[in-house]
Coordinates of C-alpha atoms and ligand atoms in Angstrom, one line a residue:
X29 CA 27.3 -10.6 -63.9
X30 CA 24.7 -9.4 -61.4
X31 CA 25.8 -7.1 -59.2
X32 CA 28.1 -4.7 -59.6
X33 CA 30.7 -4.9 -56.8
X34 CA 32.3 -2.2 -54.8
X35 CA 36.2 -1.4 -53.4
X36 CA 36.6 1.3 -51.0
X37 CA 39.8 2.8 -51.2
X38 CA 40.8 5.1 -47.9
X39 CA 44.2 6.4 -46.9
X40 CA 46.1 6.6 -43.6
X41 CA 48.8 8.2 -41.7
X42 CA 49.7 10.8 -44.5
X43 CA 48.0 12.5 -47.4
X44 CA 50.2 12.4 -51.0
X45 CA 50.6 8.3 -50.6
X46 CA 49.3 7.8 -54.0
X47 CA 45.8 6.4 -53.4
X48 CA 44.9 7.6 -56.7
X49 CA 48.1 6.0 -58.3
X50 CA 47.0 2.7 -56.3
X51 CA 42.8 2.9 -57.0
X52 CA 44.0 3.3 -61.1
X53 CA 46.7 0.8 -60.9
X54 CA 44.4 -1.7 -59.3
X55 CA 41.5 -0.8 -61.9
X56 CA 44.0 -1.7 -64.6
X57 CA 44.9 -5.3 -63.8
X58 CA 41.2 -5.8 -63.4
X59 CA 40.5 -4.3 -66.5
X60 CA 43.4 -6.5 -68.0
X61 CA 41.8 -9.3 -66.3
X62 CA 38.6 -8.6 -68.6
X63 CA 36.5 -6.5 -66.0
X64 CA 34.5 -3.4 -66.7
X65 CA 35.9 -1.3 -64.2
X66 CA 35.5 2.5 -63.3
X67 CA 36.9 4.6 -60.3
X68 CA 35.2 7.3 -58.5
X69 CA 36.9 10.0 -56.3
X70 CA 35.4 11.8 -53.5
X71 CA 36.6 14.7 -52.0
X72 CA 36.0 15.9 -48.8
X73 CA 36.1 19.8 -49.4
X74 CA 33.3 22.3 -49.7
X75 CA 33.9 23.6 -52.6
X76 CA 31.1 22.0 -55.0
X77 CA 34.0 21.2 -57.5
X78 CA 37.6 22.3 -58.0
X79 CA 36.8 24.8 -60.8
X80 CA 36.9 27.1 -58.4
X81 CA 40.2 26.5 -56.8
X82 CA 43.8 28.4 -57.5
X83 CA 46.3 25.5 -58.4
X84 CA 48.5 26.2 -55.7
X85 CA 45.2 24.2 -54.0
X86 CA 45.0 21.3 -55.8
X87 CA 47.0 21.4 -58.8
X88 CA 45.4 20.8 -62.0
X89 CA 41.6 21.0 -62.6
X90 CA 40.7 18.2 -65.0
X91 CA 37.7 18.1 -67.7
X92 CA 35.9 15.5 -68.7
X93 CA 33.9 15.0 -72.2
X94 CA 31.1 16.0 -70.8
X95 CA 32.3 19.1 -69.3
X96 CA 32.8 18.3 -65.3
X97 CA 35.6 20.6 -63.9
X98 CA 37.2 17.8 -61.6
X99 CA 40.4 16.5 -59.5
X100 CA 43.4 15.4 -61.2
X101 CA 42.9 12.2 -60.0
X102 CA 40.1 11.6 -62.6
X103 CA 43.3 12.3 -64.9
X104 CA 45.3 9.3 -63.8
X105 CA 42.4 7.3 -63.8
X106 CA 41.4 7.8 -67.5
X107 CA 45.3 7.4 -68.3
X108 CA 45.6 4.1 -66.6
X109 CA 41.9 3.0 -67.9
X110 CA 42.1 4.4 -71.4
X111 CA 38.0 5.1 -70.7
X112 CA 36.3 7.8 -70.1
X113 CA 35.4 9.6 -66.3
X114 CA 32.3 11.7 -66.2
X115 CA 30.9 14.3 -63.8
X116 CA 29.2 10.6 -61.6
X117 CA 33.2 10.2 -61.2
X118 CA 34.1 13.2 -58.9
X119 CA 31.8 14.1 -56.1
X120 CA 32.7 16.6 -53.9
X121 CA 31.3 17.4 -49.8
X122 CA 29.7 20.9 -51.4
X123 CA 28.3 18.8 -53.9
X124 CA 26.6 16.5 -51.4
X125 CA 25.3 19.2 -49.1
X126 CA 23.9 21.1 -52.5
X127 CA 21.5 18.5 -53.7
X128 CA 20.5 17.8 -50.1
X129 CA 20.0 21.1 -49.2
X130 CA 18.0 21.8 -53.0
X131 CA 15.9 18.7 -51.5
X132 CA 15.2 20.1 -48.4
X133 CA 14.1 23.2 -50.1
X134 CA 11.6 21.7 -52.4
X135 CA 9.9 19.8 -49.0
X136 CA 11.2 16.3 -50.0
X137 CA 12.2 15.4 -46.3
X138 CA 8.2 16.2 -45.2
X139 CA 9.4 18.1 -42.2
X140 CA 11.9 15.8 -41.0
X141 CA 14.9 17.2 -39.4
X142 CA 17.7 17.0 -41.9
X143 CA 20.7 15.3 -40.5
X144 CA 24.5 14.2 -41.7
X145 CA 23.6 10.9 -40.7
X146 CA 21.2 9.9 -42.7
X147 CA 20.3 12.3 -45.1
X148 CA 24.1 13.4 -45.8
X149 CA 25.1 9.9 -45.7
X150 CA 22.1 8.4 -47.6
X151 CA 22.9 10.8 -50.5
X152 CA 26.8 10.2 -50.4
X153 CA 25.6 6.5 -50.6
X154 CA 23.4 7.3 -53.4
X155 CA 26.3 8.5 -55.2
X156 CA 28.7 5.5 -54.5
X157 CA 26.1 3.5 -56.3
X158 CA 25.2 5.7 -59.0
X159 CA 27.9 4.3 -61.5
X160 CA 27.0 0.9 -60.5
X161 CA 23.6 1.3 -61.1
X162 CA 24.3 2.1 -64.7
X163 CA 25.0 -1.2 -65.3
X164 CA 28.3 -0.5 -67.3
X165 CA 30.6 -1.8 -64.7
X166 CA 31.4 -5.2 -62.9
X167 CA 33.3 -2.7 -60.3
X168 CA 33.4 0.4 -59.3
X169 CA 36.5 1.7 -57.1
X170 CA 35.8 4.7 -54.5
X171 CA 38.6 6.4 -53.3
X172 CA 37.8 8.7 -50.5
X173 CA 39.9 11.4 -50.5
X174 CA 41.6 12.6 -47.0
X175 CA 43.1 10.7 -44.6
X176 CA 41.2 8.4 -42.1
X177 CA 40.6 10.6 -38.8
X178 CA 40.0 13.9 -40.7
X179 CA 37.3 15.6 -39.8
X180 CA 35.5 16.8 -42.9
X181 CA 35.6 13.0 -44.5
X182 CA 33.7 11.3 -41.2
X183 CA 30.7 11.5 -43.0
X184 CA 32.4 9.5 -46.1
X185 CA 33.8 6.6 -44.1
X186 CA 30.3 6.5 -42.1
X187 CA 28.7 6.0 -45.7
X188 CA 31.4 3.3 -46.2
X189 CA 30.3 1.8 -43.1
X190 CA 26.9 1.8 -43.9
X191 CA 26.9 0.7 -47.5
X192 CA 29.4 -2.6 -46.5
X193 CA 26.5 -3.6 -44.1
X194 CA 24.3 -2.6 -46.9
X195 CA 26.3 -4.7 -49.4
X196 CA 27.7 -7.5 -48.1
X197 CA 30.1 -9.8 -49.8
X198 CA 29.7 -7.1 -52.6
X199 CA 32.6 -4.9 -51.1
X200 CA 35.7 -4.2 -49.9
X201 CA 37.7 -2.2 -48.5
X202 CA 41.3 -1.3 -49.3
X203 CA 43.1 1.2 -46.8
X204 CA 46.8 2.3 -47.8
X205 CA 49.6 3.2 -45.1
X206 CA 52.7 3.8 -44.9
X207 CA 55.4 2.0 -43.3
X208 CA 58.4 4.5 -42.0
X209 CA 61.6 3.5 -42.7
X210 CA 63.6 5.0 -39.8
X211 CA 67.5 5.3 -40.8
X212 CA 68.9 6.1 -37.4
X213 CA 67.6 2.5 -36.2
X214 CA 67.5 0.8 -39.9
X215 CA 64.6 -0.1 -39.1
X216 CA 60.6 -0.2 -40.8
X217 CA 58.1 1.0 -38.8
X218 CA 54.5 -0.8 -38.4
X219 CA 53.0 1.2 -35.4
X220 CA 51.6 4.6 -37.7
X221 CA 50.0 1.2 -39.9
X222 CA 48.1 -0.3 -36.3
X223 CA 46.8 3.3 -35.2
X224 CA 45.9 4.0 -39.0
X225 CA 43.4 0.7 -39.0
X226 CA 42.5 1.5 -35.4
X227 CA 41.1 4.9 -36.1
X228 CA 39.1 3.2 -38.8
X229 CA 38.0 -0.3 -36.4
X230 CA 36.4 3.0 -34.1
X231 CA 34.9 4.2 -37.3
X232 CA 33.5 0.6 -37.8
X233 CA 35.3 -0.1 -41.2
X234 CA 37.4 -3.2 -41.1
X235 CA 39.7 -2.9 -44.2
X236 CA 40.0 -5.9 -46.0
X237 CA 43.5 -5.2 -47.7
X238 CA 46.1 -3.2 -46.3
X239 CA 48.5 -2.0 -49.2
X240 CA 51.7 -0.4 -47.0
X241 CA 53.9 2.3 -49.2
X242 CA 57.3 1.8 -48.2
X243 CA 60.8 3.0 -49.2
X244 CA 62.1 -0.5 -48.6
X245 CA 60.9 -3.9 -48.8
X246 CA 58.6 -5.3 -46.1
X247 CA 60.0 -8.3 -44.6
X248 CA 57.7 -11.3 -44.3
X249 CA 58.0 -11.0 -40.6
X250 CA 57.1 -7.1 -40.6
X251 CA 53.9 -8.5 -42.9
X252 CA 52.4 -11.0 -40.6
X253 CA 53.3 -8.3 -37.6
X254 CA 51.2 -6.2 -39.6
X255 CA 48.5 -8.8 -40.3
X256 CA 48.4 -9.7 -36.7
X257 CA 47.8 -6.3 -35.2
X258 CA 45.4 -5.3 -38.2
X259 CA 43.2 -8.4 -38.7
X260 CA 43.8 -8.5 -41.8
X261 CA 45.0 -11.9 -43.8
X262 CA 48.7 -12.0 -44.6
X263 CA 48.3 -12.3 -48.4
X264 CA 46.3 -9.1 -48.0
X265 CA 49.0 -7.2 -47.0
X266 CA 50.5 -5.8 -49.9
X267 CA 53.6 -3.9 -50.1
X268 CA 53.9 -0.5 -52.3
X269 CA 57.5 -0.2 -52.7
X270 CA 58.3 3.4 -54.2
X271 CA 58.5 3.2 -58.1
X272 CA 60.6 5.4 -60.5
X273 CA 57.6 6.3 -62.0
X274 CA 53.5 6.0 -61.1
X275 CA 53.0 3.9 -64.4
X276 CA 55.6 1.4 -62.8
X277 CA 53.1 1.0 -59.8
X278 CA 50.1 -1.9 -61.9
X279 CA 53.6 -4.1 -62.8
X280 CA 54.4 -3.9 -58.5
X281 CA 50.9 -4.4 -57.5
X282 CA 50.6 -7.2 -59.8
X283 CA 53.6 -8.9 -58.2
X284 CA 52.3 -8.4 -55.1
X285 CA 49.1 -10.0 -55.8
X286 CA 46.7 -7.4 -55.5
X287 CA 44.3 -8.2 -57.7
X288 CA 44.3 -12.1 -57.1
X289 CA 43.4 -11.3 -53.2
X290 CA 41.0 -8.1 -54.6
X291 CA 39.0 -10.8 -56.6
X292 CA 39.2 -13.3 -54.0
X293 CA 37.7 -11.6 -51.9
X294 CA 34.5 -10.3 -53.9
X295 CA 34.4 -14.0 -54.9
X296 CA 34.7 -12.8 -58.4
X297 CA 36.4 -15.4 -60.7
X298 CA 40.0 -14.6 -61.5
X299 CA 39.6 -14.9 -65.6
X300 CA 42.9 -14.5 -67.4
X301 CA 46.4 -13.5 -66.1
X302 CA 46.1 -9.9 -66.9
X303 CA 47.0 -9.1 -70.0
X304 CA 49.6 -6.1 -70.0
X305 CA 51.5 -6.6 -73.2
X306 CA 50.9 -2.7 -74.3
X307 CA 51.4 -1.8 -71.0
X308 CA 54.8 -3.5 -70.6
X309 CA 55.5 -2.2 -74.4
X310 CA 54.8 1.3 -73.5
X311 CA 57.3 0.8 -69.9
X312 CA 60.1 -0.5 -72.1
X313 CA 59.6 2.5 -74.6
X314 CA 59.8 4.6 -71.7
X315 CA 62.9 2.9 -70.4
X316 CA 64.8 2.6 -73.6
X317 CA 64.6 6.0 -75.5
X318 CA 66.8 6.6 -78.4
X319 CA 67.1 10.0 -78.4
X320 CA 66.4 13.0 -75.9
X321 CA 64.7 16.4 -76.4
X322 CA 64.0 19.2 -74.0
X323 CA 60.9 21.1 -73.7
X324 CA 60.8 24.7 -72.1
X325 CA 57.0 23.9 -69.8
X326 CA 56.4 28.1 -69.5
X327 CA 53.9 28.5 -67.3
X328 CA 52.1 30.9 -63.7
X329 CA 52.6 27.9 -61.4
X330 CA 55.8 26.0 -62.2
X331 CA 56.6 25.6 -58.8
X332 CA 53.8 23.4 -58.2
X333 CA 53.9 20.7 -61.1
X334 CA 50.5 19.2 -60.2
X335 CA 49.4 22.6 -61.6
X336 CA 50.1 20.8 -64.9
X337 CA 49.6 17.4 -64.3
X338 CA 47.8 16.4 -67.4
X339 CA 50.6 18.2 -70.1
X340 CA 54.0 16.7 -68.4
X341 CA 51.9 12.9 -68.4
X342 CA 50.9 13.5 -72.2
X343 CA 54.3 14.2 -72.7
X344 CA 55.6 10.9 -71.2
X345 CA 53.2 9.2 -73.2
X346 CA 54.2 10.3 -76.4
X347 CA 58.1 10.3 -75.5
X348 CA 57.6 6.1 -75.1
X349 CA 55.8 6.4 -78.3
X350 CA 58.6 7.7 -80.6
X351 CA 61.1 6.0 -78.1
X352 CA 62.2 10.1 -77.3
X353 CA 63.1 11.1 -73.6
X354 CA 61.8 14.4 -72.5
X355 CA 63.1 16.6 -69.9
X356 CA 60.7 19.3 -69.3
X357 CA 62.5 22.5 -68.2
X358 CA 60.0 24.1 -66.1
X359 CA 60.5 28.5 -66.8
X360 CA 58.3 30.3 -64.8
X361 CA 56.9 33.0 -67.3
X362 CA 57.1 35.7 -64.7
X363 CA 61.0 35.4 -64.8
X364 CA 61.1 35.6 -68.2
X365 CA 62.3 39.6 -70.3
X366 CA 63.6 40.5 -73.5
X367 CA 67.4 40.4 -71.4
X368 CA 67.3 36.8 -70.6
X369 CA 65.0 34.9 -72.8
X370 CA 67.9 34.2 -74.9
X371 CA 69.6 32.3 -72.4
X372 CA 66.4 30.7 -71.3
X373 CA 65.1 29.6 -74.5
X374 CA 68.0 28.9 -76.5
X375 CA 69.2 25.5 -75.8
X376 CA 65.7 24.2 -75.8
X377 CA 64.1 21.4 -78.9
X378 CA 60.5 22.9 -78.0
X379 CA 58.6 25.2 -76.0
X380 CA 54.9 25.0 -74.5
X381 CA 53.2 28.0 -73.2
X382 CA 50.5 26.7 -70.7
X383 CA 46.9 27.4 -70.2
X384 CA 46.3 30.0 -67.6
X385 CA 43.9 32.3 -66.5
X386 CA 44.5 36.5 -65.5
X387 CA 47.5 38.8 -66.0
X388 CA 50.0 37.7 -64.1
X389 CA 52.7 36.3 -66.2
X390 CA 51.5 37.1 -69.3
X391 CA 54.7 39.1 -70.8
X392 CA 57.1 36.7 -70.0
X393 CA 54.9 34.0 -72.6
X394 CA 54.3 36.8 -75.3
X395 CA 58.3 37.3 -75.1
X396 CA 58.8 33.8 -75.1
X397 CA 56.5 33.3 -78.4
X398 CA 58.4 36.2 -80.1
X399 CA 61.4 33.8 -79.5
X400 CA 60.9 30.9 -80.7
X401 CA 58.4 32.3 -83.6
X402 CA 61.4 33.8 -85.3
X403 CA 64.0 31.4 -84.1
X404 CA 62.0 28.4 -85.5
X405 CA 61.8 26.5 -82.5
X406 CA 58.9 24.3 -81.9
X407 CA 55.8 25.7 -80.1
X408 CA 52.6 24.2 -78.6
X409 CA 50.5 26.9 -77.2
X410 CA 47.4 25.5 -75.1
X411 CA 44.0 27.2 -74.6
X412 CA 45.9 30.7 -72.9
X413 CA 49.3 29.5 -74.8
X414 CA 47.4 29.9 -77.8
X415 CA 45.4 32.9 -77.2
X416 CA 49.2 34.8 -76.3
X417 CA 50.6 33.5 -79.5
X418 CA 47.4 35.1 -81.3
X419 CA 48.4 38.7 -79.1
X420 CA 51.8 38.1 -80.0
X421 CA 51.7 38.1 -83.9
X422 CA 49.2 41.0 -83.6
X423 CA 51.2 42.8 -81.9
X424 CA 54.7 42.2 -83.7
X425 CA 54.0 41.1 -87.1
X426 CA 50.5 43.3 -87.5
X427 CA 52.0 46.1 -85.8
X428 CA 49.0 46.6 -83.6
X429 CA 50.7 47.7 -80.1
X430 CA 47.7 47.0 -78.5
X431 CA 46.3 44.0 -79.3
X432 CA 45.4 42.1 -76.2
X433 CA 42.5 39.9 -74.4
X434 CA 39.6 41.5 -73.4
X435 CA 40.2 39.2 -70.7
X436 CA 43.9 41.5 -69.8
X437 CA 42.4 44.9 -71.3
X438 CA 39.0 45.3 -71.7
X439 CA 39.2 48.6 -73.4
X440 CA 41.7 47.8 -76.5
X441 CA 41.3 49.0 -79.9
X442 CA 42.3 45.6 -81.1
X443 CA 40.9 42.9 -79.2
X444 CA 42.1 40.0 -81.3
X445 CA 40.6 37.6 -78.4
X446 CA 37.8 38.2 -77.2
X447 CA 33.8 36.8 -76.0
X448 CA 31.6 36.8 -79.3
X449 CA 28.6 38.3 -78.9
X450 CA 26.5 36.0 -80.8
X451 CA 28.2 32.6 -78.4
X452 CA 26.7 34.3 -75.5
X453 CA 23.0 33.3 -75.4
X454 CA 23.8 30.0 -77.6
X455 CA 24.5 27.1 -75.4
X456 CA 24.6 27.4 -71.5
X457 CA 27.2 24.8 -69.9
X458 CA 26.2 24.9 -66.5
X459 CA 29.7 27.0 -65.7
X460 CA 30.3 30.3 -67.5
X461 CA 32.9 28.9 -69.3
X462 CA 32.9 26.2 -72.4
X463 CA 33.3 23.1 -70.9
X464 CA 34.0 19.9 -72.0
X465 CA 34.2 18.1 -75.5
X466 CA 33.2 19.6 -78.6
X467 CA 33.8 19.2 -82.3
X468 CA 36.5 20.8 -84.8
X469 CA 36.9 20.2 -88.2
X470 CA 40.5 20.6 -89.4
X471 CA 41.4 22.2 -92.8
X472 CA 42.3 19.9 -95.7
X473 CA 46.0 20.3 -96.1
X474 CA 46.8 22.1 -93.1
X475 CA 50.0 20.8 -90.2
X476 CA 46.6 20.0 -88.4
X477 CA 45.2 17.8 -90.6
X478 CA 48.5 15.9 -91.0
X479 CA 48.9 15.5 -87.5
X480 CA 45.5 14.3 -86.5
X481 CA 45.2 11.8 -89.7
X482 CA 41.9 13.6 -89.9
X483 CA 39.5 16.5 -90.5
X484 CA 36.6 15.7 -87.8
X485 CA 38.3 15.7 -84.1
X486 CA 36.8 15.8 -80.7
X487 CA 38.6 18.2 -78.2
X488 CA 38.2 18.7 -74.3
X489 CA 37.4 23.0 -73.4
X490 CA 38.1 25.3 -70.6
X491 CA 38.2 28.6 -71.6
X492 CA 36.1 31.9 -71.6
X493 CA 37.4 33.9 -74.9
X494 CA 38.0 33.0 -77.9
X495 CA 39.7 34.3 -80.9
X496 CA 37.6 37.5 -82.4
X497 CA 36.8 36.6 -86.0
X498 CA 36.6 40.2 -86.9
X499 CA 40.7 39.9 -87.2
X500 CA 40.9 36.8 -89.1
X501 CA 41.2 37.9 -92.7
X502 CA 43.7 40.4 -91.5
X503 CA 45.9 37.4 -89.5
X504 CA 45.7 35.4 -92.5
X505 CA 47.0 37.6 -95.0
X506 CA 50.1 37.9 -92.8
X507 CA 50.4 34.1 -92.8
X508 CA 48.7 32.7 -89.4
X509 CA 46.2 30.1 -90.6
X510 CA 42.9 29.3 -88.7
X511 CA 43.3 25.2 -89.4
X512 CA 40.7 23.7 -87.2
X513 CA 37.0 25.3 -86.8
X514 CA 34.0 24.8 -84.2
X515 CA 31.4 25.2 -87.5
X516 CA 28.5 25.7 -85.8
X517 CA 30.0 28.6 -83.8
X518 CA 32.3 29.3 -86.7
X519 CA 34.9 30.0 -83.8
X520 CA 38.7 29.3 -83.9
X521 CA 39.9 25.9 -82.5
X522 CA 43.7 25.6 -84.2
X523 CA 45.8 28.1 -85.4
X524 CA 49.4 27.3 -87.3
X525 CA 51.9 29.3 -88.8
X526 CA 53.0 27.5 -92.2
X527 CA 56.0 29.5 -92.4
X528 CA 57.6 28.0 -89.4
X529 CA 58.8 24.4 -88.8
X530 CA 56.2 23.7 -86.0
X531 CA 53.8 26.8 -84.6
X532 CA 50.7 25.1 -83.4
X533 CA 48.1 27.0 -80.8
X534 CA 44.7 25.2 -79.7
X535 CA 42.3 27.1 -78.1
X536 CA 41.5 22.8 -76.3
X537 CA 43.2 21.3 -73.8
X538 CA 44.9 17.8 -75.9
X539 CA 46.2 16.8 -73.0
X540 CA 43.4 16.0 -71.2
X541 CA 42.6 13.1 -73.9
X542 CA 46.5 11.5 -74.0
X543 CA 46.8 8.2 -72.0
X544 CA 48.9 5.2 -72.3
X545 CA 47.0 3.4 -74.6
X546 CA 46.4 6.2 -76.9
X547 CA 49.7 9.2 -76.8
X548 CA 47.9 12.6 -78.4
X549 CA 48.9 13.3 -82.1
X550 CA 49.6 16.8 -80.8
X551 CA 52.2 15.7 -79.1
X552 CA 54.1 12.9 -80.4
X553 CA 53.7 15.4 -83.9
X554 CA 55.4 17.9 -81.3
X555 CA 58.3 15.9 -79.8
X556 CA 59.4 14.5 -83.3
X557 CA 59.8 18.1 -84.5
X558 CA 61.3 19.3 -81.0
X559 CA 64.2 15.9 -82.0
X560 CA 64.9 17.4 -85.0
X561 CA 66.3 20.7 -83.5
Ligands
LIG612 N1 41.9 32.5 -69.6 C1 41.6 32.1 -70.9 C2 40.1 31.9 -71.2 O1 39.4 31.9 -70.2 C3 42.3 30.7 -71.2 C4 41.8 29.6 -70.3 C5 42.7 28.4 -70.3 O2 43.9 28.5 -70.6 N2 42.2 27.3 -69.8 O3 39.7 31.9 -72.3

């Protein structure tokens, strides 16, 4: 194929109307159709990526292999895809402004004024096409994030406009809306859709597709209504009915005919029906579970469940894979004391304690390990999770009272997690933090190694400290095994406790690299011990 083509994906009326749920499920039934296909998300905010940002923000931030701190979005899309996202995939307005403003300092304008429109916009364009260019991809999908008539994403949909002048018959664009259902009249609503595509008609972007999220099903008449007002063909009006769950949403779409109208309209040749036989396998796996486990999620920001988008999905994934429903029980870990975690814990299969960062909450997960250590309940401690269960056996089955974080206490006698003195000057990530995928070699013989099927892994990293090696002999005397190294750091990656039925910590984040296609050992391993509790 010769050039790559482009889909624009913008979102009316209301933010939270899935346009990430809608961009992936659309990539997937072209990528079942035998397309390469990639999406892209741009965010409108200022910050130059969410590494920065508390979760309450934005929910999760999620990592890429090679080390980009990025929306959750780029989550979904590497779960629907199965393929890799990379830093190219998330570009933020801080982002944009950075490299125009590091331009700008190194004279590359020549004394021209620097503008948004067209420096701003030329480099927001630039980054559109930057997948594209790579020559990987028959399409690349960008969703803007925002909704249309925002402000700060003006200069986005400008570069939209722009680059489908620019482009041609080589793009589209997709705008989702909802259509109200109103219950005191029983009636749909189309009139938020026709100011919606009107805001964006001033902007100069004529979608090409309207997809409409809706609680009920859209009428034919409400369709060509919609059509009619929107000038938009009625085939390319797509209804998004609300799904029992987002992995539902490529099945709807494809009865709706998105992608046939998607490709018709790039004239792209429709190739094969899309083939979704794993797909389906993994819905009915979903939908017909022959047991049922429940897993204590322990975490700082429960009440926002974005804040761990990336664990609950892995979860599904592996539930369909040993036909095992989860419910995640949600604890928030600044609830939990030595009074109550009886009652909290107890009628639980499996516990995770969360990644985290600070303080706050901290306690309530080291009580919470103590539990289910010496209850034998299955554990899964993640990047922090792991680091508390570290502290905890330190502090209760070493005796050392103060074993802690340097990251908690700084001044401890026994800082059984801490920064290594030698990592500091070794590798610079951009961020201060390890970043990204690195390598781990798993002990022969080890939970670890039986899990994984293998000794040489790749894991995803977001985390400052690390276990202090300085304690190791002493932790494996009393029975905590280091299974899975970084060797050229010689720094901890897994930690197990043979003794107990299921007591794994890892300093990565697996869930980052569980998608649909491919559940995480960790956790299918996990929920098959949690069902025999
Ligand atoms: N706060 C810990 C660290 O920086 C753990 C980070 C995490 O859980 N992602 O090492």
């Amino acid at each position: 194929m010769n050039n790559c083509k482009y889909i624009f994906v913008t979102g009316g009326v209301t933010s939270s109307l899935g346009k990430g749920i809608v961009a992936a499920s659309l990539a997937k039934l072209l990528q079942a159709r035998g397309f390469n296909v990639t999406i892209q998300k741009l965010d409108p905010y200022i910050n130059i990526d969410p590494g920065t940002l508390n979760p309450y923000e934005h929910g999760e931030c999620y990592v890429t292999d090679d080390g980009a701190e990025t929306d959750l979005d780029l989550g979904h899309y590497e779960r629907f895809l199965g393929t890799p996202t990379s830093q190219a995939n998330n570009v933020t307005t801080g982002r944009i402004y950075q490299n125009v403003i590091n331009k700008e300092r190194k004279g590359d304008y020549l004394g021209k004024t620097v503008q948004v429109v067209p420096h701003i916009t030329d480099e927001i364009k630039r980054n559109i096409q930057l997948l594209g260019k790579t020559g990987n991809y028959d399409i690349v999908i960008t969703e803007i994030g925002g909704t249309v008539g925002d402000i700060e994403s003006l200069p986005f949909i400008e570069a939209v406009r722009q680059l489908s002048w620019d482009l041609g018959n080589d793009c589209i664009s997709v705008h989702l809306t909802l259509v109200p259902y109103l219950s005191a009249s029983g009636e749909l609503k189309t009139k938020p859709t026709q100011h919606s595509v009107k805001t964006l008609l001033e902007y100069g972007v004529q979608p090409d597709i309207l997809v409409c999220r809706t609680e009920h099903t859209l009428p034919k008449d409400l369709k060509e209504k919609i059509a009619r007002f929107c000038n938009v063909d009625l085939e390319a009006v797509v209804e998004a009915i609300d799904a029992t769950t987002i992995y539902e949403v490529p099945i709807l779409m494809k009865s709706e005919y998105l992608d046939k109208v998607v490709l018709k309209k790039l004239n792209l040749p429709t190739k094969n029906e899309p083939d979704l036989e794993e797909w389906n396998k993994f819905l009915y796996g979903l939908k017909n579970p022959n047991k049922k486990v429940k897993i204590g999620l322990i975490g700082k920001y429960v009440e926002l469940k974005d804040a761990y988008k990336s664990i609950s999905e892995a979860l599904i994934h592996a539930s369909s894979s040993v036909l095992t429903e989860v419910e995640v029980v949600w604890i928030h870990s600044e609830q939990l004391n030595e009074n109550n975690i009886a009652e909290h814990l107890k009628n639980l299969n499996g516990v995770i304690v969360a990644p985290g960062f600070g303080t706050r909450g901290i306690d309530g997960k080291l009580i919470a390990i103590k539990y289910v250590r010496e209850n034998n309940i299955p554990f899964l401690g993640i990047c922090l999770g792991m680091q508390c269960a570290v502290i905890e056996f330190a502090r209760n089955v070493l005796k050392w009272e103060d074993a802690n974080s340097i990251e908690m206490n700084g001044s401890t006698k026994h800082p059984v997690i801490s920064i290594m003195k030698d990592q500091k000057n070794i590798e610079n990530y951009g961020g201060t933090m390890r970043l990204g995928s690195y390598p781990c070699e798993i002990k022969e013989g080890s939970l670890a190694q039986k899990i994984y099927s293998n000794t040489q892994i790749n894991e995803r990293h977001r985390h400052r400290y690390e276990l202090n090696n300085d304690f190791i002999e002493k932790f494996n005397k009393k029975g905590l095994v280091n299974s899975g190294m970084y060797a050229k750091e010689n720094l901890v990656e897994i930690i197990e406790l043979p003794k107990h039925p299921w007591f794994v910590g890892v300093q990565f984040h697996p869930e980052y690299k569980s998608n649909v296609a491919n559940p995480h050992p960790l956790f299918i391993s996990f929920i098959q011990a949690a069902a025999k509790v």
